[in-house]
Amino acid sequence: MTEQARTLDERSVGRAMWRGTLCRCPHCGQGKMFRAYLKVADACNVCGEELNHHRADDFPPYIAITIVGHIIIFLMLHMDMAYRVEPITYIWTMVPLAIVMPLAILPSIKGSIVGLQWANRMYGFGPSRSAD
Ligand SMILES: [Zn+2]
């Protein structure tokens, strides 16, 4: 392999994470990243970029829990200080919110993490070891 062929193309972390947040391929921004709710596609259906090298693991749920926890705590404190609220109201409002919100934001968070890993050539996203 020549030195010129080994030169790696520039990958923007911000652009890749934004495309991942939109659940799109971090390489082309057109293809779908997921083949199911949280199942990352093996490869992009437009450009063919391999996406199965990601290792997001538990990081997206940690981020989702942190974001949702801050929102729920803010809302509960605001409701408690601004209004007179029965305790059962918290159960009827905050419990569904605490279930629905993480499920709604998880794909975007996972997409951005996969985009981050792709842009930084982490795990299998980098050049193959056989080329070294
Ligand atoms: Zn693509």
Short mmCIF file of C-alpha atoms and ligand atoms in Angstrom, two decimals:
data_model
loop_
_atom_site.label_atom_id
_atom_site.label_comp_id
_atom_site.label_asym_id
_atom_site.label_seq_id
_atom_site.Cartn_x
_atom_site.Cartn_y
_atom_site.Cartn_z
CA MET A 1 0.00 0.00 0.00
CA THR A 2 1.39 3.41 -0.95
CA GLU A 3 1.82 6.24 1.53
CA GLN A 4 -0.74 8.33 -0.34
CA ALA A 5 -3.35 5.59 -0.09
CA ARG A 6 -2.71 5.37 3.66
CA THR A 7 -3.59 9.04 4.15
CA LEU A 8 -6.87 9.10 6.01
CA ASP A 9 -9.69 11.42 5.05
CA GLU A 10 -10.64 14.14 7.51
CA ARG A 11 -13.65 13.31 9.69
CA SER A 12 -15.48 16.15 11.46
CA VAL A 13 -16.55 15.09 14.95
CA GLY A 14 -19.31 17.71 15.18
CA ARG A 15 -20.78 16.90 11.77
CA ALA A 16 -20.65 13.14 12.41
CA MET A 17 -22.32 13.52 15.81
CA TRP A 18 -25.01 15.81 14.36
CA ARG A 19 -25.74 13.33 11.56
CA GLY A 20 -25.90 10.59 14.19
CA THR A 21 -28.29 12.68 16.27
CA LEU A 22 -30.55 12.80 13.21
CA CYS A 23 -30.19 8.98 13.04
CA ARG A 24 -28.35 9.25 9.73
CA CYS A 25 -25.09 7.73 8.54
CA PRO A 26 -22.14 9.72 9.95
CA HIS A 27 -20.27 9.40 6.63
CA CYS A 28 -22.83 10.52 4.04
CA GLY A 29 -25.66 11.91 6.17
CA GLN A 30 -28.23 10.28 3.85
CA GLY A 31 -28.52 6.61 4.81
CA LYS A 32 -30.27 5.34 7.88
CA MET A 33 -28.15 4.47 10.91
CA PHE A 34 -30.68 2.13 12.53
CA ARG A 35 -32.39 -0.93 11.10
CA ALA A 36 -34.67 -1.11 14.17
CA TYR A 37 -35.36 1.07 17.22
CA LEU A 38 -31.83 0.85 18.69
CA LYS A 39 -30.24 -1.70 16.32
CA VAL A 40 -27.48 -0.06 14.34
CA ALA A 41 -27.47 -1.18 10.71
CA ASP A 42 -24.50 -3.28 9.61
CA ALA A 43 -23.79 -0.82 6.80
CA CYS A 44 -25.21 2.41 5.41
CA ASN A 45 -27.91 1.75 2.80
CA VAL A 46 -26.70 4.67 0.66
CA CYS A 47 -22.89 4.84 0.79
CA GLY A 48 -22.13 1.37 2.18
CA GLU A 49 -20.06 2.65 5.13
CA GLU A 50 -19.75 -0.13 7.70
CA LEU A 51 -21.48 0.88 10.92
CA ASN A 52 -21.31 -2.43 12.78
CA HIS A 53 -17.99 -1.46 14.43
CA HIS A 54 -19.65 0.75 17.03
CA ARG A 55 -19.42 -0.07 20.73
CA ALA A 56 -21.83 2.39 22.32
CA ASP A 57 -22.69 -0.11 25.07
CA ASP A 58 -24.28 1.57 28.12
CA PHE A 59 -23.11 5.11 27.42
CA PRO A 60 -26.33 6.33 25.66
CA PRO A 61 -28.60 5.25 28.56
CA TYR A 62 -26.29 7.00 31.04
CA ILE A 63 -26.60 10.23 29.07
CA ALA A 64 -30.38 9.80 28.69
CA ILE A 65 -30.81 9.20 32.43
CA THR A 66 -28.71 12.27 33.24
CA ILE A 67 -30.71 14.52 30.89
CA VAL A 68 -34.12 13.18 31.92
CA GLY A 69 -33.20 13.25 35.60
CA HIS A 70 -32.34 16.94 35.42
CA ILE A 71 -35.58 17.74 33.57
CA ILE A 72 -37.74 15.75 36.01
CA ILE A 73 -36.06 17.25 39.08
CA PHE A 74 -36.45 20.77 37.67
CA LEU A 75 -40.14 20.18 36.91
CA MET A 76 -40.83 18.65 40.33
CA LEU A 77 -39.08 21.49 42.15
CA HIS A 78 -40.88 24.08 40.02
CA MET A 79 -44.28 22.44 40.61
CA ASP A 80 -43.57 22.19 44.33
CA MET A 81 -42.50 25.81 44.71
CA ALA A 82 -44.95 27.48 42.29
CA TYR A 83 -48.14 25.48 42.87
CA ARG A 84 -49.85 23.49 45.56
CA VAL A 85 -49.73 19.98 44.13
CA GLU A 86 -51.07 16.74 45.55
CA PRO A 87 -48.42 14.01 45.77
CA ILE A 88 -50.47 11.72 43.50
CA THR A 89 -50.11 14.36 40.76
CA TYR A 90 -46.37 13.70 40.66
CA ILE A 91 -47.03 10.02 40.13
CA TRP A 92 -49.51 10.65 37.30
CA THR A 93 -47.27 13.16 35.54
CA MET A 94 -43.63 12.39 36.33
CA VAL A 95 -43.65 8.59 36.12
CA PRO A 96 -44.96 8.51 32.51
CA LEU A 97 -42.59 11.36 31.66
CA ALA A 98 -39.67 9.44 33.18
CA ILE A 99 -40.55 6.44 31.01
CA VAL A 100 -41.36 8.16 27.72
CA MET A 101 -38.61 10.78 27.58
CA PRO A 102 -35.60 8.41 27.72
CA LEU A 103 -37.19 6.14 25.12
CA ALA A 104 -37.77 9.13 22.86
CA ILE A 105 -34.22 10.52 23.05
CA LEU A 106 -32.23 7.27 23.17
CA PRO A 107 -31.92 6.74 19.37
CA SER A 108 -30.56 10.26 18.85
CA ILE A 109 -28.11 9.91 21.72
CA LYS A 110 -26.93 6.51 20.51
CA GLY A 111 -26.62 7.88 16.98
CA SER A 112 -24.44 10.74 18.18
CA ILE A 113 -22.22 8.35 20.15
CA VAL A 114 -21.79 6.12 17.08
CA GLY A 115 -20.99 9.26 15.07
CA LEU A 116 -18.39 10.25 17.69
CA GLN A 117 -16.78 6.81 17.52
CA TRP A 118 -16.83 6.85 13.70
CA ALA A 119 -15.25 10.33 13.49
CA ASN A 120 -12.48 9.39 15.93
CA ARG A 121 -11.90 6.04 14.18
CA MET A 122 -12.51 4.19 17.42
CA TYR A 123 -12.72 0.40 17.54
CA GLY A 124 -13.24 -1.03 14.05
CA PHE A 125 -13.96 2.34 12.41
CA GLY A 126 -10.25 2.94 11.94
CA PRO A 127 -8.04 1.52 9.22
CA SER A 128 -7.75 -2.24 9.26
CA ARG A 129 -4.77 -3.65 11.11
CA SER A 130 -3.76 -5.75 8.12
CA ALA A 131 -2.91 -2.53 6.24
CA ASP A 132 -0.24 -1.59 8.81
ZN ZN B 1 -23.77 6.55 4.42
#
